[in-house]
Structures are given as structure tokens and as C-alpha cells.
């Protein structure tokens, strides 16, 4: 895989003009552009279609009954996202339904990526929700469940990538946010890795948002990150 293709830039904004400007600047240096809930809810399908230059990772983290998630996946297939996220905690039937729905796009089908345990949750939060496992064990349990149920890969934190790569093998796609280039502010990301460290640990793609979009020159910031994983 060409190294620049491992970089995914998160366009986290509700402002469609800003998102288009970022896309124009960074698309030549990255493999995918990530649009999340805030952009999609604010700008919908028309806003999505106006983002150009690289394939889209549509990060909606779907979580509902299987029939509804399948319907949601089918509804976005005409947009041809390259990646689409669901919550592994929706269970095997929901994950299978998402996978089956994605197959409807044939060769153009999006990769279905599962989110395991949100990185905002700690051991105490899991216990409060009735989950006795440690966050690491729960990530592995849900990761296995997702892959066995038809997900193509997982979104995971820098803390988890090495363990998941070693346990789940080379075929599982691992997409890793929480990335900070050398010297960048961590922001609200508690545990970070540099782009090169994440790729070394087994990431297929890294997701970077604010270190690129908050830089004075987002295109140069993306190019520099791409060069650091070359
Ligand atoms: O700006 P920053 O580089 O922190 O952006 C990271 C992106 O990755 C955001 O779009 C965020 O929603 C996403 N993400 C994350 N941590 C996760 C899952 C997704 O930061 N565990």
C-alpha cells in the first residue's frame, strides 16, 4: 500500500465550506477523508457529495436493531463510502446485517469497521454498565465477535493496536485514531502514538484530525505526516 494511503484526515466541522477547503488541501496527501456525525447531521447527503478529492470514510458508528442498521447501511451505499463504522456492542446479528447490507454494493462495497469499547470509557464506566471485564479484555472480546460476524476490521486506540494485530492476525483491517505527530498537542486524546509508531504497531490506517485541520497549512501538515510513515 502506498504510504500516503495510510493517512485518513478527519474533517470534523459542521461548516461545509471549511470542510471543502480542508479536503482540497489535504486530499493529495491522504488515502481517505473522514466525515463524522457532526458533519453528516449538519450537511446531509448534499454536503457529503460536495466533498471531493479522496474516498470517504463515513464514521456514523451505527448501533440499532439489525433491521434498522441494515437499512442505514443500504441508505448510504449510493454515496459509495469506502469505510463505514458500526458499534460491535450491537451484537452478532446486527454486525451480520450490516455486512449483508454492504454486499448489496458489490465490488464497490464499503468496508464495515466495528468500534469496540469507546476510548472515553474506563473500567469504572464498564462496571457501571454491568461489564465485569477489563477494557482490554472487552475490546478483544468485541473485536473477535465483530470479525467472526463479518466486519472487515476494527477502529482501535493506539493502546490496543498491537494486541489486536497479534491476536487477530494480518487480514483484519485496523484503523487507529488518537495519533499525534511528534511535538503536537495531545488535546483530549489521553494516550497517543506518533504516525510511525502506530504503523509499526500494526495499523493499516491512521486517523488524524486536529493536528492537520488546526495547522496553519493543513496540506503541509498532511504531507509531513504522510512522509513520516513513508
Ligand atoms: O482531532 P483528532 O486527531 O483527535 O481526531 C480524531 C478523530 O478520530 C475524530 O474524528 C474522532 O471522532 C475519531 N476517534 C477518536 N477516538 C476514537 C474513535 C474515533 O478520536 N476512539
Short mmCIF file of C-alpha atoms and ligand atoms in Angstrom, two decimals:
data_model
loop_
_atom_site.label_atom_id
_atom_site.label_comp_id
_atom_site.label_asym_id
_atom_site.label_seq_id
_atom_site.Cartn_x
_atom_site.Cartn_y
_atom_site.Cartn_z
CA UNK A 1 0.00 0.00 0.00
CA UNK A 2 1.46 3.44 -0.87
CA UNK A 3 2.29 5.14 2.45
CA UNK A 4 0.22 8.26 1.85
CA UNK A 5 -2.78 5.97 1.52
CA UNK A 6 -2.45 5.02 5.19
CA UNK A 7 -3.36 8.54 6.27
CA UNK A 8 -7.01 9.38 6.94
CA UNK A 9 -7.78 13.02 7.72
CA UNK A 10 -10.85 13.66 9.91
CA UNK A 11 -12.83 16.69 8.68
CA UNK A 12 -14.58 17.43 11.98
CA UNK A 13 -16.68 20.54 11.43
CA UNK A 14 -20.29 21.49 10.72
CA UNK A 15 -19.14 24.17 8.28
CA UNK A 16 -19.36 22.78 4.72
CA UNK A 17 -17.12 25.48 3.25
CA UNK A 18 -14.40 24.76 5.78
CA UNK A 19 -14.67 21.01 5.17
CA UNK A 20 -14.36 21.54 1.39
CA UNK A 21 -11.32 23.76 1.86
CA UNK A 22 -9.63 21.21 4.15
CA UNK A 23 -10.48 18.43 1.67
CA UNK A 24 -8.92 20.38 -1.19
CA UNK A 25 -5.75 20.98 0.79
CA UNK A 26 -5.21 17.51 2.24
CA UNK A 27 -6.69 15.13 -0.36
CA UNK A 28 -3.47 14.94 -2.43
CA UNK A 29 -1.62 13.70 0.66
CA UNK A 30 -4.03 11.20 2.20
CA UNK A 31 -5.81 7.96 1.38
CA UNK A 32 -9.22 8.87 2.73
CA UNK A 33 -11.19 11.77 4.18
CA UNK A 34 -13.29 11.04 7.28
CA UNK A 35 -16.71 12.60 7.69
CA UNK A 36 -18.37 12.02 11.02
CA UNK A 37 -21.67 12.55 12.76
CA UNK A 38 -21.37 16.29 13.19
CA UNK A 39 -20.70 16.98 9.52
CA UNK A 40 -23.25 14.47 8.21
CA UNK A 41 -26.07 15.54 10.52
CA UNK A 42 -25.47 19.21 9.72
CA UNK A 43 -24.97 18.91 5.97
CA UNK A 44 -26.56 15.62 4.93
CA UNK A 45 -26.15 13.95 1.58
CA UNK A 46 -25.68 17.18 -0.37
CA UNK A 47 -22.85 18.21 1.95
CA UNK A 48 -21.27 14.77 1.64
CA UNK A 49 -21.39 14.86 -2.14
CA UNK A 50 -19.63 18.24 -2.19
CA UNK A 51 -16.51 16.76 -0.53
CA UNK A 52 -14.12 15.66 -3.24
CA UNK A 53 -10.58 14.52 -3.84
CA UNK A 54 -10.30 11.22 -1.96
CA UNK A 55 -12.53 8.29 -0.97
CA UNK A 56 -14.71 8.87 2.08
CA UNK A 57 -14.70 7.12 5.46
CA UNK A 58 -18.23 7.73 6.76
CA UNK A 59 -17.94 7.49 10.55
CA UNK A 60 -21.52 7.23 11.78
CA UNK A 61 -20.95 4.46 14.37
CA UNK A 62 -24.32 2.84 13.68
CA UNK A 63 -25.93 0.96 16.61
CA UNK A 64 -29.55 -0.22 16.49
CA UNK A 65 -31.57 -3.37 15.86
CA UNK A 66 -30.23 -5.39 12.90
CA UNK A 67 -33.02 -4.41 10.52
CA UNK A 68 -32.53 -0.70 11.17
CA UNK A 69 -28.74 -0.83 10.86
CA UNK A 70 -29.07 -2.79 7.60
CA UNK A 71 -31.44 -0.09 6.34
CA UNK A 72 -29.00 2.62 7.37
CA UNK A 73 -26.14 0.90 5.53
CA UNK A 74 -28.28 0.50 2.40
CA UNK A 75 -29.30 4.16 2.59
CA UNK A 76 -25.71 5.35 2.32
CA UNK A 77 -24.50 2.84 -0.30
CA UNK A 78 -25.31 5.23 -3.19
CA UNK A 79 -22.76 7.63 -1.64
CA UNK A 80 -20.05 5.00 -2.19
CA UNK A 81 -18.24 5.45 1.13
CA UNK A 82 -15.05 3.35 1.24
CA UNK A 83 -15.43 2.72 5.00
CA UNK A 84 -18.42 2.74 7.33
CA UNK A 85 -18.48 2.27 11.12
CA UNK A 86 -20.82 0.35 13.40
CA UNK A 87 -20.69 -0.50 17.14
CA UNK A 88 -19.59 -4.07 17.83
CA UNK A 89 -21.68 -3.99 21.02
CA UNK A 90 -24.79 -4.07 18.79
CA UNK A 91 -24.19 -7.82 18.68
CA UNK A 92 -23.52 -10.51 16.13
CA UNK A 93 -26.87 -10.29 14.32
CA UNK A 94 -26.50 -6.54 13.90
CA UNK A 95 -22.94 -6.86 12.58
CA UNK A 96 -24.00 -9.61 10.16
CA UNK A 97 -26.90 -7.45 8.98
CA UNK A 98 -24.53 -4.54 8.28
CA UNK A 99 -22.17 -6.86 6.39
CA UNK A 100 -25.00 -8.36 4.33
CA UNK A 101 -26.39 -4.93 3.51
CA UNK A 102 -22.95 -3.72 2.38
CA UNK A 103 -22.68 -6.66 -0.01
CA UNK A 104 -25.50 -5.00 -1.95
CA UNK A 105 -22.92 -2.61 -3.41
CA UNK A 106 -20.93 -5.50 -4.94
CA UNK A 107 -17.33 -4.61 -5.81
CA UNK A 108 -17.94 -1.08 -4.60
CA UNK A 109 -18.99 -2.19 -1.13
CA UNK A 110 -17.77 -0.22 1.85
CA UNK A 111 -15.51 -1.83 4.41
CA UNK A 112 -17.50 -2.36 7.59
CA UNK A 113 -15.40 -1.36 10.60
CA UNK A 114 -16.50 -2.04 14.15
CA UNK A 115 -15.88 0.16 17.15
CA UNK A 116 -15.37 -1.95 20.30
CA UNK A 117 -15.15 -0.01 23.59
CA UNK A 118 -15.21 3.76 23.19
CA UNK A 119 -11.90 5.19 24.36
CA UNK A 120 -13.85 7.63 26.54
CA UNK A 121 -14.92 4.69 28.76
CA UNK A 122 -12.75 3.34 31.58
CA UNK A 123 -13.02 0.34 33.89
CA UNK A 124 -15.39 2.20 36.19
CA UNK A 125 -17.74 3.06 33.30
CA UNK A 126 -17.80 -0.58 32.17
CA UNK A 127 -18.59 -1.75 35.70
CA UNK A 128 -21.39 0.80 35.98
CA UNK A 129 -22.86 -0.70 32.81
CA UNK A 130 -22.62 -4.23 34.21
CA UNK A 131 -19.48 -5.28 32.33
CA UNK A 132 -17.02 -7.01 34.68
CA UNK A 133 -14.25 -7.45 32.10
CA UNK A 134 -11.29 -5.09 31.90
CA UNK A 135 -11.43 -2.63 28.98
CA UNK A 136 -8.65 -4.60 27.21
CA UNK A 137 -10.49 -7.93 27.57
CA UNK A 138 -13.73 -6.33 26.44
CA UNK A 139 -12.02 -4.82 23.37
CA UNK A 140 -10.68 -8.25 22.44
CA UNK A 141 -13.98 -9.99 23.06
CA UNK A 142 -15.95 -7.50 20.97
CA UNK A 143 -13.22 -7.38 18.33
CA UNK A 144 -13.36 -11.15 17.86
CA UNK A 145 -17.15 -11.09 17.79
CA UNK A 146 -17.14 -8.37 15.12
CA UNK A 147 -14.68 -10.14 12.84
CA UNK A 148 -16.44 -13.51 13.25
CA UNK A 149 -19.72 -11.79 12.37
CA UNK A 150 -18.47 -10.29 9.11
CA UNK A 151 -16.82 -6.97 9.94
CA UNK A 152 -13.78 -6.25 7.79
CA UNK A 153 -11.89 -4.57 10.57
CA UNK A 154 -11.87 -2.55 13.75
CA UNK A 155 -11.33 1.01 14.86
CA UNK A 156 -8.97 0.82 17.82
CA UNK A 157 -6.81 3.02 20.02
CA UNK A 158 -3.01 3.13 19.90
CA UNK A 159 -3.09 1.25 23.21
CA UNK A 160 -4.90 -1.69 21.59
CA UNK A 161 -3.46 -1.95 18.10
CA UNK A 162 -0.51 -4.21 18.83
CA UNK A 163 -2.58 -6.64 20.93
CA UNK A 164 -5.32 -6.81 18.28
CA UNK A 165 -2.86 -7.28 15.42
CA UNK A 166 -1.09 -10.11 17.25
CA UNK A 167 -4.31 -11.80 18.33
CA UNK A 168 -6.47 -11.37 15.24
CA UNK A 169 -3.80 -11.78 12.55
CA UNK A 170 -2.79 -9.88 9.43
CA UNK A 171 -6.07 -9.93 7.49
CA UNK A 172 -8.09 -7.81 9.91
CA UNK A 173 -8.07 -4.12 8.97
CA UNK A 174 -7.07 -1.86 11.86
CA UNK A 175 -7.87 1.85 11.73
CA UNK A 176 -6.27 3.87 14.53
CA UNK A 177 -7.21 7.37 15.75
CA UNK A 178 -5.53 9.05 18.72
CA UNK A 179 -2.49 9.86 16.59
CA UNK A 180 -0.25 12.81 17.35
CA UNK A 181 2.78 13.74 15.24
CA UNK A 182 5.97 14.38 17.17
CA UNK A 183 5.57 17.58 19.22
CA UNK A 184 1.82 18.05 18.58
CA UNK A 185 -0.60 18.92 21.41
CA UNK A 186 -2.44 15.84 22.70
CA UNK A 187 -5.73 17.74 23.09
CA UNK A 188 -8.38 15.46 24.64
CA UNK A 189 -6.65 12.25 23.46
CA UNK A 190 -5.38 10.56 26.61
CA UNK A 191 -3.00 8.03 25.07
CA UNK A 192 -1.40 8.79 21.73
CA UNK A 193 1.18 7.40 19.31
CA UNK A 194 3.06 9.05 16.50
CA UNK A 195 2.06 8.04 12.97
CA UNK A 196 5.17 5.91 12.55
CA UNK A 197 4.69 4.16 15.92
CA UNK A 198 1.09 3.27 15.06
CA UNK A 199 2.03 1.81 11.68
CA UNK A 200 4.89 -0.10 13.30
CA UNK A 201 2.44 -1.49 15.89
CA UNK A 202 0.17 -2.82 13.13
CA UNK A 203 -2.17 -0.02 11.98
CA UNK A 204 -3.36 -0.25 8.37
CA UNK A 205 -4.63 3.32 8.51
CA UNK A 206 -4.16 6.16 10.97
CA UNK A 207 -6.82 8.83 11.59
CA UNK A 208 -5.61 12.36 12.25
CA UNK A 209 -7.88 15.33 12.82
CA UNK A 210 -6.87 18.49 14.64
CA UNK A 211 -3.09 18.22 14.15
CA UNK A 212 -3.87 18.61 10.43
CA UNK A 213 -7.03 20.73 10.31
CA UNK A 214 -5.79 23.03 13.09
CA UNK A 215 -2.41 23.59 11.45
CA UNK A 216 -1.66 26.91 9.72
CA UNK A 217 -1.17 24.92 6.49
CA UNK A 218 -3.27 21.72 6.60
CA UNK A 219 -1.89 20.48 3.28
CA UNK A 220 1.69 20.76 4.51
CA UNK A 221 0.77 19.11 7.83
CA UNK A 222 -0.82 16.15 5.99
CA UNK A 223 2.16 15.89 3.63
CA UNK A 224 4.56 15.86 6.58
CA UNK A 225 2.63 13.07 8.33
CA UNK A 226 2.48 11.06 5.11
CA UNK A 227 6.25 11.48 4.74
CA UNK A 228 6.81 10.31 8.33
CA UNK A 229 5.24 6.91 7.53
CA UNK A 230 6.97 6.50 4.17
O1 LIG B 1 -8.62 15.63 16.17
P1 LIG B 1 -8.22 14.22 16.44
O2 LIG B 1 -6.95 13.78 15.73
O3 LIG B 1 -8.21 13.87 17.90
O4 LIG B 1 -9.40 13.42 15.73
C1 LIG B 1 -9.57 12.08 15.87
C2 LIG B 1 -10.75 11.61 15.07
O5 LIG B 1 -10.89 10.23 15.32
C3 LIG B 1 -12.08 12.27 15.45
O6 LIG B 1 -12.89 12.34 14.28
C4 LIG B 1 -12.67 11.29 16.44
O7 LIG B 1 -14.08 11.26 16.39
C5 LIG B 1 -12.11 9.95 15.97
N1 LIG B 1 -11.99 8.95 17.02
C6 LIG B 1 -11.20 9.11 18.15
N2 LIG B 1 -11.10 8.13 19.09
C7 LIG B 1 -11.75 7.01 18.93
C8 LIG B 1 -12.56 6.82 17.80
C9 LIG B 1 -12.65 7.82 16.87
O8 LIG B 1 -10.56 10.11 18.33
N3 LIG B 1 -11.62 6.07 19.82
#
